[in-house]
Amino acid sequence: MLGGSFWIALLRNAMGAALILGIFLLLDRPRFPMKKMLGYYGVFGAAAVGAYSVWYMVDVEMFIRLSGLVTIPVLGIFCFVLSADLFYLSVYKLTLGFYMLSVTVFLGVDISRLWFHGNMWIDIALRVVIEMGIMFIVAGKIRPRFHQGRTYLAEVMDFPSAVTLIIIVLIAATIAYWPDHHTLSVSRVIRILILLVMAGIIQWMTFRMYLYRGREFYWRFEKELLEMNELLLRRQLGMFKAAGKEKGNEERICTNAAVNGICAAYETYAKEENIQVDICADIAENIAVREIDMAAILVSIFEKAIWDCKMSGEDDMRIRLIIAQNRGKVAIRCENTCGQQQMRKAYFGDWDAKAESVRKVVDYYNGEMERVTEKSVAISKILLDISMRQDDRMNV
């Protein structure tokens, strides 16, 4: 700490509070709307900065020794109360913000003392530049990664992880804030900087370890579900092929056995529900799409189309399916009768929930999928890019 008047202390404290609260809010899942959250943060931040500045004027020595460590519980309680995240996830956000503040204070004070004769304006200018750089990195790099991994982190972060993070940030705080009367030198600054870098690396590796542990947990869970789903689809695929063979070649829809079997089976099912079906399938006998993947797509499309028709309440129910192949692309388009606006709203989200396995298949083939409604007609569109898969098959 390089001293200064009450207003200088107020400025420093405001910068520190803005950094910690800003990082926490960027990474947080707020409990209230953002406008209200900004109001709460602003009022609390102003009150905390004022109290800290008064403390600085009353007892500078005690402020220098304890202000950094007292910041953790003071800001922590406020942030935890307004956060909708789990406790251990909030601990990480708080410790990250406080670690960044410790680095900022150390660099501002020691660089000013080492090369600028302890000029407090140099200290403040350095803090401004460093904090702007930190906020830019947090907003552009850390925030997207953190939000993407929030579910994974919340699943596996626990008491040991929180203790580890708190210990690391206490080490950083001790390095940055503890008064030191030793002779200032470049070697000493470098040693302290190395300790801060090591503390930061440990904190980052702790985050990555729990992130990947969480991902592994979910991937293992999804793998088990997909294996069961694939087993079910394989059995259905066998029945569809058998149903297609029983119909005979005179009713053959296309040359692809898997597509023909599925379409034939669902055409029969739809007609039993008094739904008119028109299928046009122009697709090669052997394409670079696994039969199990094609089954997942067509079963999902047909099930949803038949459900929409049955729930529409219309007398004239229709399904029109087009499957076309052009070079390295496979396009699937299904149009079907659906209900009025309120009926579509009631079941639109349900299709998205049940189509997750289809989305994974479409992503695997670098494709696109979309569902829209136009004048009581639901349209499902899927495009698969099989050009890379064809090249892989030719190279085998």
Short mmCIF file of C-alpha atoms in Angstrom, two decimals:
data_model
loop_
_atom_site.label_atom_id
_atom_site.label_comp_id
_atom_site.label_asym_id
_atom_site.label_seq_id
_atom_site.Cartn_x
_atom_site.Cartn_y
_atom_site.Cartn_z
CA MET A 1 0.00 0.00 0.00
CA LEU A 2 1.45 3.36 -1.08
CA GLY A 3 -0.65 5.56 1.17
CA GLY A 4 -2.74 8.53 0.11
CA SER A 5 -5.77 10.49 1.22
CA PHE A 6 -9.27 9.23 1.97
CA TRP A 7 -10.26 9.82 -1.66
CA ILE A 8 -7.31 7.84 -2.97
CA ALA A 9 -8.25 4.97 -0.65
CA LEU A 10 -11.84 5.29 -1.86
CA LEU A 11 -10.69 5.04 -5.47
CA ARG A 12 -8.51 1.97 -4.80
CA ASN A 13 -11.27 0.22 -2.86
CA ALA A 14 -13.82 0.99 -5.58
CA MET A 15 -11.52 -0.53 -8.21
CA GLY A 16 -11.01 -3.66 -6.11
CA ALA A 17 -14.73 -4.09 -5.42
CA ALA A 18 -15.56 -3.56 -9.11
CA LEU A 19 -13.08 -6.26 -10.10
CA ILE A 20 -14.28 -8.95 -7.66
CA LEU A 21 -17.99 -8.24 -8.07
CA GLY A 22 -17.63 -7.87 -11.84
CA ILE A 23 -15.91 -11.25 -12.23
CA PHE A 24 -18.47 -12.94 -9.98
CA LEU A 25 -21.41 -11.42 -11.86
CA LEU A 26 -19.95 -12.34 -15.27
CA LEU A 27 -19.65 -16.00 -14.23
CA ASP A 28 -22.79 -16.13 -12.10
CA ARG A 29 -26.27 -17.48 -12.70
CA PRO A 30 -28.23 -14.63 -11.05
CA ARG A 31 -31.09 -15.29 -8.68
CA PHE A 32 -32.96 -12.17 -9.89
CA PRO A 33 -33.32 -10.28 -13.21
CA MET A 34 -30.12 -8.59 -14.33
CA LYS A 35 -31.45 -5.06 -13.87
CA LYS A 36 -32.28 -5.77 -10.24
CA MET A 37 -28.95 -7.58 -9.74
CA LEU A 38 -27.01 -4.55 -10.98
CA GLY A 39 -28.90 -2.38 -8.49
CA TYR A 40 -28.12 -4.72 -5.59
CA TYR A 41 -24.45 -4.95 -6.58
CA GLY A 42 -24.18 -1.19 -6.96
CA VAL A 43 -25.69 -0.39 -3.56
CA PHE A 44 -23.69 -3.07 -1.74
CA GLY A 45 -20.46 -2.15 -3.53
CA ALA A 46 -20.84 1.53 -2.65
CA ALA A 47 -21.53 0.69 1.02
CA ALA A 48 -18.55 -1.72 1.23
CA VAL A 49 -16.18 0.75 -0.44
CA GLY A 50 -17.26 3.54 1.93
CA ALA A 51 -16.81 1.35 5.02
CA TYR A 52 -13.37 0.15 3.88
CA SER A 53 -12.24 3.70 3.17
CA VAL A 54 -13.30 4.85 6.64
CA TRP A 55 -11.44 1.87 8.12
CA TYR A 56 -8.34 2.95 6.18
CA MET A 57 -8.47 6.44 7.68
CA VAL A 58 -9.08 5.18 11.23
CA ASP A 59 -6.30 2.55 11.39
CA VAL A 60 -4.01 2.27 8.37
CA GLU A 61 -1.80 -0.46 9.85
CA MET A 62 -4.70 -2.75 10.72
CA PHE A 63 -6.33 -2.05 7.36
CA ILE A 64 -3.18 -3.09 5.49
CA ARG A 65 -2.88 -6.31 7.51
CA LEU A 66 -6.50 -7.50 7.49
CA SER A 67 -8.50 -5.78 4.75
CA GLY A 68 -7.60 -8.31 2.09
CA LEU A 69 -8.54 -11.34 4.20
CA VAL A 70 -11.76 -9.72 5.51
CA THR A 71 -12.86 -9.13 1.93
CA ILE A 72 -13.49 -12.84 1.34
CA PRO A 73 -16.28 -13.35 3.93
CA VAL A 74 -17.77 -9.87 3.43
CA LEU A 75 -18.19 -10.11 -0.34
CA GLY A 76 -18.67 -13.89 -0.22
CA ILE A 77 -21.81 -13.80 1.92
CA PHE A 78 -23.37 -11.12 -0.29
CA CYS A 79 -22.51 -12.96 -3.53
CA PHE A 80 -23.68 -16.35 -2.25
CA VAL A 81 -27.07 -14.93 -1.22
CA LEU A 82 -27.71 -13.41 -4.67
CA SER A 83 -26.41 -16.40 -6.65
CA ALA A 84 -28.59 -19.21 -7.97
CA ASP A 85 -25.55 -21.47 -8.32
CA LEU A 86 -24.54 -24.14 -5.85
CA PHE A 87 -22.23 -23.19 -2.97
CA TYR A 88 -19.05 -24.86 -4.25
CA LEU A 89 -19.49 -23.29 -7.68
CA SER A 90 -19.84 -19.87 -6.06
CA VAL A 91 -16.65 -20.52 -4.06
CA TYR A 92 -14.73 -20.91 -7.31
CA LYS A 93 -16.09 -17.65 -8.75
CA LEU A 94 -15.27 -15.75 -5.56
CA THR A 95 -11.77 -17.15 -5.22
CA LEU A 96 -11.04 -16.42 -8.87
CA GLY A 97 -12.07 -12.79 -8.42
CA PHE A 98 -10.04 -12.40 -5.23
CA TYR A 99 -6.98 -14.05 -6.81
CA MET A 100 -7.17 -11.60 -9.71
CA LEU A 101 -7.40 -8.73 -7.22
CA SER A 102 -4.33 -10.02 -5.37
CA VAL A 103 -2.36 -10.14 -8.62
CA THR A 104 -3.51 -6.61 -9.50
CA VAL A 105 -2.51 -5.19 -6.10
CA PHE A 106 0.89 -6.88 -6.17
CA LEU A 107 1.75 -5.73 -9.69
CA GLY A 108 0.51 -2.18 -9.11
CA VAL A 109 2.31 -1.64 -5.79
CA ASP A 110 5.58 -3.43 -6.47
CA ILE A 111 6.12 -2.17 -10.02
CA SER A 112 5.46 1.37 -8.78
CA ARG A 113 7.90 0.93 -5.90
CA LEU A 114 10.56 -0.79 -7.99
CA TRP A 115 10.73 1.47 -11.03
CA PHE A 116 8.73 4.63 -10.23
CA HIS A 117 9.82 5.52 -6.68
CA GLY A 118 6.48 4.47 -5.16
CA ASN A 119 4.39 6.92 -7.21
CA MET A 120 0.78 6.23 -6.19
CA TRP A 121 -0.63 7.51 -9.52
CA ILE A 122 1.48 4.98 -11.37
CA ASP A 123 0.07 2.34 -9.01
CA ILE A 124 -3.50 3.42 -9.79
CA ALA A 125 -2.83 3.62 -13.55
CA LEU A 126 -1.33 0.13 -13.56
CA ARG A 127 -4.32 -1.24 -11.65
CA VAL A 128 -6.72 0.31 -14.17
CA VAL A 129 -4.86 -1.23 -17.13
CA ILE A 130 -4.51 -4.64 -15.45
CA GLU A 131 -8.16 -4.76 -14.35
CA MET A 132 -9.36 -3.84 -17.84
CA GLY A 133 -7.23 -6.65 -19.29
CA ILE A 134 -8.53 -9.13 -16.70
CA MET A 135 -12.18 -8.22 -17.35
CA PHE A 136 -11.62 -8.54 -21.09
CA ILE A 137 -10.12 -12.03 -20.68
CA VAL A 138 -12.82 -13.15 -18.23
CA ALA A 139 -15.66 -11.91 -20.45
CA GLY A 140 -14.22 -13.21 -23.71
CA LYS A 141 -12.43 -16.43 -22.73
CA ILE A 142 -13.32 -17.70 -19.27
CA ARG A 143 -17.03 -16.82 -19.17
CA PRO A 144 -18.15 -18.90 -22.20
CA ARG A 145 -16.14 -21.91 -21.03
CA PHE A 146 -17.45 -21.57 -17.48
CA HIS A 147 -21.10 -21.33 -18.55
CA GLN A 148 -20.74 -24.32 -20.87
CA GLY A 149 -19.26 -26.40 -18.06
CA ARG A 150 -21.53 -25.15 -15.24
CA THR A 151 -23.64 -28.34 -15.23
CA TYR A 152 -20.56 -30.56 -15.13
CA LEU A 153 -18.88 -28.52 -12.39
CA ALA A 154 -21.99 -28.40 -10.22
CA GLU A 155 -22.20 -32.18 -10.38
CA VAL A 156 -18.71 -32.99 -9.10
CA MET A 157 -17.34 -30.00 -7.16
CA ASP A 158 -17.35 -30.79 -3.45
CA PHE A 159 -15.86 -29.81 -0.09
CA PRO A 160 -12.23 -30.79 -0.91
CA SER A 161 -12.34 -28.70 -4.08
CA ALA A 162 -13.64 -25.67 -2.15
CA VAL A 163 -10.97 -26.08 0.55
CA THR A 164 -8.24 -26.31 -2.12
CA LEU A 165 -9.40 -23.12 -3.81
CA ILE A 166 -9.65 -21.21 -0.54
CA ILE A 167 -6.14 -22.27 0.50
CA ILE A 168 -4.77 -21.15 -2.86
CA VAL A 169 -6.44 -17.76 -2.62
CA LEU A 170 -5.23 -17.29 0.97
CA ILE A 171 -1.69 -17.92 -0.24
CA ALA A 172 -2.16 -15.32 -2.96
CA ALA A 173 -3.65 -12.86 -0.44
CA THR A 174 -0.78 -13.33 1.98
CA ILE A 175 1.73 -12.70 -0.78
CA ALA A 176 -0.06 -9.61 -2.06
CA TYR A 177 -1.24 -7.95 1.16
CA TRP A 178 1.03 -8.96 4.03
CA PRO A 179 3.31 -6.05 5.03
CA ASP A 180 6.92 -6.70 4.17
CA HIS A 181 9.81 -4.53 5.35
CA HIS A 182 12.54 -6.35 3.44
CA THR A 183 14.65 -4.47 0.96
CA LEU A 184 12.86 -4.13 -2.37
CA SER A 185 14.69 -5.79 -5.28
CA VAL A 186 14.03 -7.28 -8.68
CA SER A 187 14.85 -10.81 -7.47
CA ARG A 188 12.37 -10.54 -4.59
CA VAL A 189 9.60 -9.30 -6.92
CA ILE A 190 10.32 -12.16 -9.31
CA ARG A 191 10.13 -14.74 -6.49
CA ILE A 192 6.77 -13.41 -5.33
CA LEU A 193 5.53 -13.30 -8.92
CA ILE A 194 6.50 -16.94 -9.41
CA LEU A 195 4.54 -17.89 -6.28
CA LEU A 196 1.49 -16.04 -7.59
CA VAL A 197 1.81 -17.74 -10.97
CA MET A 198 2.05 -21.15 -9.29
CA ALA A 199 -1.05 -20.38 -7.20
CA GLY A 200 -2.90 -19.38 -10.35
CA ILE A 201 -1.84 -22.54 -12.18
CA ILE A 202 -3.06 -24.72 -9.31
CA GLN A 203 -6.40 -22.90 -9.31
CA TRP A 204 -6.75 -23.30 -13.09
CA MET A 205 -5.82 -26.99 -12.96
CA THR A 206 -8.34 -27.55 -10.16
CA PHE A 207 -11.02 -26.02 -12.39
CA ARG A 208 -10.01 -28.17 -15.36
CA MET A 209 -9.84 -31.35 -13.29
CA TYR A 210 -13.37 -30.96 -11.96
CA LEU A 211 -14.66 -29.82 -15.34
CA TYR A 212 -13.39 -32.96 -17.04
CA ARG A 213 -14.53 -35.16 -14.18
CA GLY A 214 -18.03 -33.75 -14.62
CA ARG A 215 -17.92 -34.26 -18.37
CA GLU A 216 -16.76 -37.82 -17.90
CA PHE A 217 -19.68 -38.46 -15.55
CA TYR A 218 -22.22 -37.17 -18.07
CA TRP A 219 -20.57 -38.84 -21.05
CA ARG A 220 -20.64 -42.18 -19.24
CA PHE A 221 -24.30 -41.65 -18.39
CA GLU A 222 -25.16 -40.66 -22.00
CA LYS A 223 -23.17 -43.60 -23.34
CA GLU A 224 -25.27 -46.03 -21.31
CA LEU A 225 -28.48 -44.40 -22.55
CA LEU A 226 -27.29 -44.43 -26.15
CA GLU A 227 -26.32 -48.09 -25.90
CA MET A 228 -29.80 -48.98 -24.67
CA ASN A 229 -31.35 -46.76 -27.35
CA GLU A 230 -29.23 -48.36 -30.04
CA LEU A 231 -30.24 -51.85 -28.91
CA LEU A 232 -33.90 -50.86 -29.10
CA LEU A 233 -33.46 -49.30 -32.55
CA ARG A 234 -31.64 -52.37 -33.84
CA ARG A 235 -34.56 -54.56 -32.83
CA GLN A 236 -37.03 -52.18 -34.44
CA LEU A 237 -34.88 -52.05 -37.57
CA GLY A 238 -35.00 -55.84 -37.86
CA MET A 239 -38.80 -55.79 -37.63
CA PHE A 240 -39.05 -53.00 -40.19
CA LYS A 241 -36.88 -54.92 -42.67
CA ALA A 242 -39.00 -58.02 -42.17
CA ALA A 243 -42.18 -56.01 -42.69
CA GLY A 244 -40.75 -54.58 -45.91
CA LYS A 245 -39.91 -58.04 -47.28
CA GLU A 246 -43.39 -59.32 -46.50
CA LYS A 247 -44.94 -56.56 -48.59
CA GLY A 248 -43.10 -57.79 -51.66
CA ASN A 249 -41.21 -55.99 -54.38
CA GLU A 250 -44.35 -54.59 -56.01
CA GLU A 251 -44.80 -52.20 -53.12
CA ARG A 252 -41.15 -51.37 -52.72
CA ILE A 253 -40.66 -47.71 -51.83
CA CYS A 254 -36.93 -47.47 -52.53
CA THR A 255 -33.90 -49.68 -53.06
CA ASN A 256 -32.40 -48.97 -49.66
CA ALA A 257 -33.48 -51.87 -47.44
CA ALA A 258 -33.41 -49.96 -44.15
CA VAL A 259 -35.31 -46.94 -45.45
CA ASN A 260 -37.76 -49.14 -47.33
CA GLY A 261 -38.52 -51.26 -44.27
CA ILE A 262 -39.07 -48.29 -41.95
CA CYS A 263 -41.22 -46.37 -44.43
CA ALA A 264 -43.31 -49.44 -45.26
CA ALA A 265 -43.95 -50.24 -41.59
CA TYR A 266 -44.93 -46.67 -40.70
CA GLU A 267 -47.02 -46.30 -43.84
CA THR A 268 -49.09 -49.26 -42.66
CA TYR A 269 -49.27 -47.84 -39.13
CA ALA A 270 -50.39 -44.43 -40.40
CA LYS A 271 -53.10 -45.88 -42.63
CA GLU A 272 -54.46 -47.82 -39.66
CA GLU A 273 -54.93 -44.41 -38.01
CA ASN A 274 -56.75 -43.10 -41.13
CA ILE A 275 -53.80 -40.92 -42.11
CA GLN A 276 -53.01 -40.54 -45.83
CA VAL A 277 -49.32 -41.08 -46.53
CA ASP A 278 -47.29 -40.00 -49.56
CA ILE A 279 -43.65 -41.14 -49.55
CA CYS A 280 -41.08 -40.28 -52.19
CA ALA A 281 -37.68 -41.81 -51.43
CA ASP A 282 -34.90 -41.43 -53.99
CA ILE A 283 -31.90 -42.79 -52.18
CA ALA A 284 -29.16 -45.27 -53.12
CA GLU A 285 -29.08 -48.82 -51.87
CA ASN A 286 -25.78 -48.24 -50.07
CA ILE A 287 -25.12 -44.81 -48.61
CA ALA A 288 -22.56 -43.53 -46.12
CA VAL A 289 -25.14 -43.34 -43.33
CA ARG A 290 -25.32 -46.12 -40.77
CA GLU A 291 -28.62 -47.98 -40.81
CA ILE A 292 -29.01 -47.39 -37.08
CA ASP A 293 -28.63 -43.62 -37.63
CA MET A 294 -31.16 -43.55 -40.45
CA ALA A 295 -33.55 -45.56 -38.28
CA ALA A 296 -33.21 -43.06 -35.42
CA ILE A 297 -34.03 -40.16 -37.75
CA LEU A 298 -36.97 -41.73 -39.57
CA VAL A 299 -38.52 -43.29 -36.46
CA SER A 300 -38.43 -39.89 -34.72
CA ILE A 301 -39.92 -38.10 -37.73
CA PHE A 302 -42.71 -40.63 -38.28
CA GLU A 303 -43.62 -40.89 -34.59
CA LYS A 304 -43.92 -37.13 -34.27
CA ALA A 305 -45.83 -36.76 -37.55
CA ILE A 306 -48.38 -39.45 -36.65
CA TRP A 307 -48.78 -37.98 -33.16
CA ASP A 308 -49.37 -34.50 -34.59
CA CYS A 309 -52.00 -35.84 -36.98
CA LYS A 310 -53.84 -37.77 -34.27
CA MET A 311 -53.85 -34.74 -31.95
CA SER A 312 -54.90 -32.27 -34.65
CA GLY A 313 -58.58 -33.23 -34.62
CA GLU A 314 -58.71 -32.83 -38.42
CA ASP A 315 -60.72 -35.18 -40.63
CA ASP A 316 -58.24 -34.96 -43.50
CA MET A 317 -54.89 -36.02 -41.97
CA ARG A 318 -51.86 -36.25 -44.24
CA ILE A 319 -48.17 -37.05 -44.07
CA ARG A 320 -45.84 -36.30 -46.98
CA LEU A 321 -42.25 -37.54 -46.69
CA ILE A 322 -39.50 -36.78 -49.18
CA ILE A 323 -36.03 -38.34 -48.95
CA ALA A 324 -33.54 -37.26 -51.60
CA GLN A 325 -29.85 -37.81 -52.17
CA ASN A 326 -27.69 -35.50 -54.24
CA ARG A 327 -23.96 -36.20 -54.32
CA GLY A 328 -22.72 -35.79 -50.77
CA LYS A 329 -26.01 -34.63 -49.27
CA VAL A 330 -29.09 -36.42 -47.97
CA ALA A 331 -32.19 -34.27 -47.48
CA ILE A 332 -35.25 -35.38 -45.53
CA ARG A 333 -38.44 -33.33 -45.46
CA CYS A 334 -41.66 -34.31 -43.73
CA GLU A 335 -44.91 -32.36 -43.89
CA ASN A 336 -47.85 -33.38 -41.73
CA THR A 337 -51.16 -32.10 -40.44
CA CYS A 338 -51.01 -30.51 -37.00
CA GLY A 339 -53.41 -28.74 -34.66
CA GLN A 340 -54.24 -25.09 -34.11
CA GLN A 341 -51.80 -22.61 -32.59
CA GLN A 342 -52.53 -23.56 -28.98
CA MET A 343 -52.15 -27.27 -29.76
CA ARG A 344 -48.81 -26.66 -31.48
CA LYS A 345 -47.57 -24.71 -28.48
CA ALA A 346 -48.54 -27.52 -26.16
CA TYR A 347 -46.49 -30.14 -27.98
CA PHE A 348 -43.77 -28.17 -29.76
CA GLY A 349 -41.26 -28.38 -26.89
CA ASP A 350 -41.99 -32.09 -26.48
CA TRP A 351 -40.61 -32.78 -29.94
CA ASP A 352 -37.38 -31.00 -29.07
CA ALA A 353 -36.99 -33.05 -25.88
CA LYS A 354 -37.49 -36.39 -27.63
CA ALA A 355 -35.34 -35.46 -30.63
CA GLU A 356 -32.08 -35.14 -28.68
CA SER A 357 -30.72 -38.46 -29.97
CA VAL A 358 -31.58 -37.33 -33.51
CA ARG A 359 -29.69 -34.08 -32.97
CA LYS A 360 -26.61 -36.07 -31.98
CA VAL A 361 -26.90 -38.11 -35.18
CA VAL A 362 -27.32 -34.97 -37.30
CA ASP A 363 -24.31 -33.34 -35.63
CA TYR A 364 -22.26 -36.47 -36.34
CA TYR A 365 -22.91 -35.98 -40.07
CA ASN A 366 -22.26 -32.20 -39.87
CA GLY A 367 -25.89 -31.63 -40.73
CA GLU A 368 -28.77 -29.33 -39.86
CA MET A 369 -32.28 -29.88 -38.57
CA GLU A 370 -35.26 -27.57 -38.29
CA ARG A 371 -38.95 -27.76 -37.45
CA VAL A 372 -41.44 -25.07 -38.43
CA THR A 373 -45.23 -24.75 -38.70
CA GLU A 374 -47.09 -23.07 -41.53
CA LYS A 375 -50.90 -22.87 -41.63
CA SER A 376 -51.63 -26.04 -39.62
CA VAL A 377 -48.82 -27.93 -41.36
CA ALA A 378 -45.75 -29.02 -39.42
CA ILE A 379 -42.56 -29.25 -41.47
CA SER A 380 -39.50 -31.16 -40.28
CA LYS A 381 -36.33 -30.68 -42.31
CA ILE A 382 -33.05 -32.55 -41.90
CA LEU A 383 -29.92 -32.25 -44.03
CA LEU A 384 -27.00 -34.66 -43.68
CA ASP A 385 -23.55 -34.09 -45.16
CA ILE A 386 -22.19 -37.54 -46.03
CA SER A 387 -19.39 -36.42 -48.33
CA MET A 388 -16.70 -37.01 -45.68
CA ARG A 389 -18.20 -40.40 -44.79
CA GLN A 390 -18.14 -41.39 -48.47
CA ASP A 391 -14.49 -40.45 -48.71
CA ASP A 392 -13.70 -42.49 -45.59
CA ARG A 393 -15.50 -45.50 -47.05
CA MET A 394 -13.58 -45.22 -50.32
CA ASN A 395 -10.27 -45.05 -48.46
CA VAL A 396 -10.95 -48.20 -46.43
#
